[in-house]
XYZ file of C-alpha atoms in Angstrom:
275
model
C 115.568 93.892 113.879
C 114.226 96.767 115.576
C 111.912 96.080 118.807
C 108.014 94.944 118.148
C 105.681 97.995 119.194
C 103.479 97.751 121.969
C 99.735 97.736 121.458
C 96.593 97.565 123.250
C 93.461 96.314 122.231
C 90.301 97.254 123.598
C 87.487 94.844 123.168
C 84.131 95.641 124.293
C 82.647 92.172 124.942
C 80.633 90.194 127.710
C 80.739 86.427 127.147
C 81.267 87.321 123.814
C 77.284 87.650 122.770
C 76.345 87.421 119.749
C 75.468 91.487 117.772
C 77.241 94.267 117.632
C 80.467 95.073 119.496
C 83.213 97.723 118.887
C 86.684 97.009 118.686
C 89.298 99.396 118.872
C 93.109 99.537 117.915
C 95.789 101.993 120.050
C 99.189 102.891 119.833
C 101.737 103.082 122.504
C 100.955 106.780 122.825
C 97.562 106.525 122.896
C 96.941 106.949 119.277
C 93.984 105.531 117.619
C 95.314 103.167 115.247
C 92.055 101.493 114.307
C 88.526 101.968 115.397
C 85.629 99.284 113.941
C 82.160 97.502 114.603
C 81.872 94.342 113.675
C 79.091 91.908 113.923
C 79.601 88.281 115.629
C 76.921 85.802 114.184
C 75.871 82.808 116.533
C 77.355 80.694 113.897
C 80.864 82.310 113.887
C 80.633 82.292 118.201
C 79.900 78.527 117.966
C 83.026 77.880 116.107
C 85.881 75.840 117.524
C 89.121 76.192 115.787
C 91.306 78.562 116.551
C 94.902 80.406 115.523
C 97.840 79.599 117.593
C 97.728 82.650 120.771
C 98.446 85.695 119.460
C 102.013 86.216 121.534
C 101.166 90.296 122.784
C 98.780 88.956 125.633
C 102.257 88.681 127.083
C 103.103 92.143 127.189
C 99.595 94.141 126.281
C 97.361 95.339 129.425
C 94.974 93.245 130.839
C 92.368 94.938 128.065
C 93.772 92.783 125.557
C 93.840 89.105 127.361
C 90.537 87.980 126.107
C 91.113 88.605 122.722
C 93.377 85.603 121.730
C 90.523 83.448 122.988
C 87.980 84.793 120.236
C 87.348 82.174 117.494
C 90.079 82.501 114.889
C 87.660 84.180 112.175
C 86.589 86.674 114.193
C 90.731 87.525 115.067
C 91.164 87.211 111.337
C 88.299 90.114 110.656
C 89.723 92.311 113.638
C 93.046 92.201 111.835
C 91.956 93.034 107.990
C 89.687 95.654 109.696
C 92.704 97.325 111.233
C 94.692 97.055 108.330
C 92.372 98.472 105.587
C 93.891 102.013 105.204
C 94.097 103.078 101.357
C 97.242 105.015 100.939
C 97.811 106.641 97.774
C 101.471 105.018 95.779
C 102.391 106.996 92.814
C 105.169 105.154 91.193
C 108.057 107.374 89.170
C 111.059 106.332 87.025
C 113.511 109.460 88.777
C 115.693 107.489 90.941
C 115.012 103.644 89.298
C 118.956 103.216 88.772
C 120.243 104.799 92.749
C 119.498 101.968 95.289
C 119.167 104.922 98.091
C 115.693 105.612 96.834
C 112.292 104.384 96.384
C 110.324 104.857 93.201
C 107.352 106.432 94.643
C 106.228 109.646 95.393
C 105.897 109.470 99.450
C 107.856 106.677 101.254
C 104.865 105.251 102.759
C 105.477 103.553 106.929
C 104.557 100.139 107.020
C 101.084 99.866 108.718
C 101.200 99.920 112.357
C 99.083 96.649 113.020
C 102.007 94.843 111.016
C 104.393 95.522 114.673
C 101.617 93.941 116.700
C 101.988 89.997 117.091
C 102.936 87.341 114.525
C 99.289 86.738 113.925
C 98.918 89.985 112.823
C 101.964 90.439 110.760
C 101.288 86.720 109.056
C 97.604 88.722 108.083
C 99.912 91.139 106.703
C 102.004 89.050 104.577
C 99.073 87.435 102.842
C 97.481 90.584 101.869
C 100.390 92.584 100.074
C 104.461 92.644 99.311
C 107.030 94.563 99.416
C 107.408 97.262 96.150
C 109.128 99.846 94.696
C 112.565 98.873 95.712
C 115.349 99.859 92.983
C 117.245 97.847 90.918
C 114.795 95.281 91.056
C 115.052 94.810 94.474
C 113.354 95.558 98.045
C 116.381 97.690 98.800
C 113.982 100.894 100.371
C 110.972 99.020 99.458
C 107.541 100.253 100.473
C 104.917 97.792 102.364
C 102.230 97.619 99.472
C 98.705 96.008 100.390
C 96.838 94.288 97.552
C 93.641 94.704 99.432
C 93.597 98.439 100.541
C 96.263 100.553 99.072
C 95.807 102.266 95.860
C 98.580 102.057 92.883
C 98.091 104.899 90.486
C 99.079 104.065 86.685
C 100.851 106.784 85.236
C 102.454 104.984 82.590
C 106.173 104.409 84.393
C 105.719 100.715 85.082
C 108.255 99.696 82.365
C 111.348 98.694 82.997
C 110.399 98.281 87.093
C 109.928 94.929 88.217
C 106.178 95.609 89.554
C 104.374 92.543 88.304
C 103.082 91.011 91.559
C 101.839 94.528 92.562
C 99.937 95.444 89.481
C 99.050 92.365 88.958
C 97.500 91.856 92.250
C 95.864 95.289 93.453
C 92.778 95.757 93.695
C 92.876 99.323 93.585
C 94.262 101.282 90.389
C 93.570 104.867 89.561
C 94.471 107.040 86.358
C 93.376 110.096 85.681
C 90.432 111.549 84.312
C 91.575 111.694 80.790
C 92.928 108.641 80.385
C 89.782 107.272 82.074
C 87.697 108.585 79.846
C 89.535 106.833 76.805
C 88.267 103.895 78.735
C 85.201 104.159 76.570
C 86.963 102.169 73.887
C 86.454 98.754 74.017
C 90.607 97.896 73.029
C 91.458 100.536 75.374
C 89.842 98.555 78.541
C 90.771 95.459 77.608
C 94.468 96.446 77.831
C 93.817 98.009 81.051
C 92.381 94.532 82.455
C 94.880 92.731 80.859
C 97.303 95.145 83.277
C 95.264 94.932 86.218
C 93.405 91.404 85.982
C 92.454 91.606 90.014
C 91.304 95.225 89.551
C 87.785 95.649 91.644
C 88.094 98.864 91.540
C 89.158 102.282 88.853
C 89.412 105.559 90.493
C 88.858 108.684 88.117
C 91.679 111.218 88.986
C 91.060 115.010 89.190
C 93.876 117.055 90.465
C 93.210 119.669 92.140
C 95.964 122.955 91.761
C 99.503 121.238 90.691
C 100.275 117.993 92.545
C 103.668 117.179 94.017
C 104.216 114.009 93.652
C 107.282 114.284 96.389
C 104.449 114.793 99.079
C 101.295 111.994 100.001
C 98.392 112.839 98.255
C 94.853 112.234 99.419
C 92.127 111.396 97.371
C 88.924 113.402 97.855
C 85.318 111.726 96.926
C 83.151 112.859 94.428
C 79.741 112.636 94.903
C 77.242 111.712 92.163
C 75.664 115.093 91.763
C 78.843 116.992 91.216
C 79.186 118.524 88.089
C 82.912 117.695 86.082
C 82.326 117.468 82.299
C 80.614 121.241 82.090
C 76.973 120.504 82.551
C 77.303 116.677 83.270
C 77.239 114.995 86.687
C 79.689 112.149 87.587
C 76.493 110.198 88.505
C 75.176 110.194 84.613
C 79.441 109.744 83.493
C 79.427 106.913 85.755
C 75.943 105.015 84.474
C 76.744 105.892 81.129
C 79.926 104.409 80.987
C 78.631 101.111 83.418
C 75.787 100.607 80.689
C 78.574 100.663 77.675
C 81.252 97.939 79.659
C 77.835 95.802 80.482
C 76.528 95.473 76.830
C 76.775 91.605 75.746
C 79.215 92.541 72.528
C 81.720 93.813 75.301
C 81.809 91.505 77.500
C 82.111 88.748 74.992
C 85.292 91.179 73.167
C 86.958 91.982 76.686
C 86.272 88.022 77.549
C 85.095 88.483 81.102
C 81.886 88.245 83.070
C 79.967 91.248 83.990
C 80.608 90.367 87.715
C 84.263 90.550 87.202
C 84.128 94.262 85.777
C 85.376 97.108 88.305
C 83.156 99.463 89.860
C 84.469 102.727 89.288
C 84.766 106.180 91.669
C 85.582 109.477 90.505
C 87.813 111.208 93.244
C 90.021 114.455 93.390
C 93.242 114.671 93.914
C 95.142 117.020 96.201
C 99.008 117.236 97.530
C 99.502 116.829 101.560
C 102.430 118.803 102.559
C 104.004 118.346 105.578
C 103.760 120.631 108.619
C 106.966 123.151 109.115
């Protein structure tokens, strides 16, 4: 097993007050792993149980010593905060049958956080698995979170075991014409019946030709932006959120409306690596 990174934590705190305090996440190097403000309630300060100590106070700077003394929900929300990156997986069926490759596009690190205590790697654990593996197996498996990552459904999901990961993300994107069929009632309903913990779709426009050997990055757009001709996302959007809400839907796709996905619109463009 390869040596646990160090990390330091900086937490800006005085007696732990109740508000507003910034918390911050570095690297060995310096690096700015994770940088948050959170809000500690009276109620949350007042509480008494707490995690067993977090075991980096015993090699992190002095910076860090407080922080396994915070109430364990407020250790738990530094921890999901830190690890709430969305990386983009785009699974392929090229190399499903040679065990020395994954069956993504970009061969994704494990987050960072994951190397920083047990506390924080047991976070980890409950929040994802490990995916894309061949043969069935973790064998060059990718760390995939259920909470933050984003699996993109092109269709190569058969004969790959990926059931706890598509069955468990919360994040799916597809792209724009297949979202758009989406509009059919039969059409959703499959998708949900794919992606039953889905909270949220994300509307795919590439941008130039994507290579899918390379990470790609998904740009936001806005409500205002024109992408059907003369039609903003913001009317596609409402338009298609007033059609999934009608009562003759919901009762065909068998859900409540609170259980339906919001829905983004994003585009998509290839990161290539520096030379």
């Amino acid at each position: 097993m390869p040596p646990i990174s160090k990390m330091s934590v900086s937490l800006q705190l005085a007696g732990i007050p109740a508000g507003n305090h910034k918390i911050t996440v570095t690297g060995p190097d310096g690096t700015v792993v994770s940088h948050h403000e959170i809000t500690f309630s009276p109620e949350v300060l007042q509480t008494a149980y707490y995690l067993p100590t977090c075991d980096i106070a015993a090699t992190a700077p002095t910076t860090f010593s407080r922080f396994r003394y915070l109430p364990a929900e407020i250790r738990l929300e530094i921890w999901n905060l830190s690890l709430n990156e969305a990386r983009v997986f785009w699974p392929n069926n090229d190399n499903m049958y040679d065990d020395r490759y994954t069956v993504a596009n970009f061969s994704h690190k494990p987050p960072t956080v994951r190397q920083v205590c047990r506390e924080a790697r047991q976070v980890s654990q409950n929040r994802g698995t490990f995916s894309f593996g061949t043969e069935s197996v973790i064998t060059n498996g990718l760390w995939f979170d259920f909470f933050s990552d984003i699996i993109h459904d092109n269709g190569s999901f058969e004969g790959i075991v990926f059931a706890p990961l598509i069955h468990n993300a919360r994040n799916v994107s597809i792209f724009w014409d297949e979202a758009m069929e989406l509009k059919d009632a039969w059409k959703f309903k499959d998708f949900l019946m794919h992606h039953p913990k889905c909270q949220t779709i994300f509307f795919v426009v590439p941008v130039g030709v994507l290579d899918f050997k390379q990470d790609i990055k998904f740009f936001t757009i806005q409500e205002d932006e024109h992408v059907e001709g003369k039609k903003t996302w913001g009317s596609i959007r409402d338009r298609i959120n007033r059609r999934w809400r009608r009562e003759d839907w919901l009762k065909y796709l068998g859900v409540a409306e609170a259980q339906l996905p919001r829905i983004k619109a994003v585009e998509a463009m290839s990161l290539r690596k520096k030379t």
